[in-house]
Amino acid sequence: MTIKPLIILPDPVLRQLSKPVETVDADVRRLADDMLDTMYDAPGIGLAAIQIGIPRQILVIDVSKDGEEKQPLVFINPKVLTTSDEPSVYEEGCLSIPDYYAEVERPAEITVEYIDLEGKKLTAKVDGLLATCLQHEIDHLNGVLFIDHISKLKREMVIRKFTKAAKTRGAKAI
Ligand code: K2U
Ligand code: ZN
């Protein structure tokens, strides 16, 4: 059980491109475990490796409801193959942008190709909250944040607020 510190906006690490995983080995499996521990502790329904400072194309998701059995999912080197024309809107948040939520429109259904923890290449067609969360996490692997899908005015306001908070935190640490 290892909970890792989360990278918080405006840390430029969040804008890095994550690299593909070459081999699904013990290190990758350990990283996925640590990511799930960190996600459940936050709590959240998804986490990309870059959010704990690791620029590798690995993400974890669990959209099971409170009280239901946990259903952890691990996606390695995920690629969106198709998206529906039909959109869906969900009020998103982000563990790297705490306590800020905004409505984001994304394709309602996607087909994604990925590698699982056994190293198998799989394809899945998903919709609902899983589709929204997968797109949110895959954005992270490309250095994209959900605030990049809202108005420039609101995005600049959020970045200004988190930049000010980071400066204050830094000053207090001295
Ligand atoms: O990447 C993250 O920071 C994880 C997000 C995942 C998420 C994706 C799409 C829509 C909402 C959240 C976190 O779990 S943020 C916490 C949260 C959970 C449920 C709904 C809203 C926010
Ligand atoms: Zn996020």
XYZ file of N, CA, C and O and ligand atoms in Angstrom, residues 51 93-95 136 140, ligand 2:
25
model
N 0.203 12.223 -13.029
C -0.313 12.939 -11.857
C 0.459 12.591 -10.583
O 0.293 13.287 -9.566
N -14.060 16.869 -12.563
C -13.094 17.430 -11.616
C -11.763 16.783 -11.934
O -11.664 15.972 -12.867
N -10.740 17.108 -11.158
C -9.419 16.525 -11.397
C -8.621 16.539 -10.101
O -8.606 17.556 -9.394
N -7.992 15.434 -9.785
C -7.221 15.362 -8.538
C -6.027 16.313 -8.561
O -5.479 16.652 -7.519
N -10.754 11.642 -20.139
C -10.099 12.578 -19.223
C -8.671 12.106 -18.914
O -7.718 12.876 -18.939
N -4.674 13.397 -20.027
C -3.511 13.594 -19.138
C -2.229 13.065 -19.783
O -1.158 13.657 -19.635
Zn -7.486 14.722 -13.987
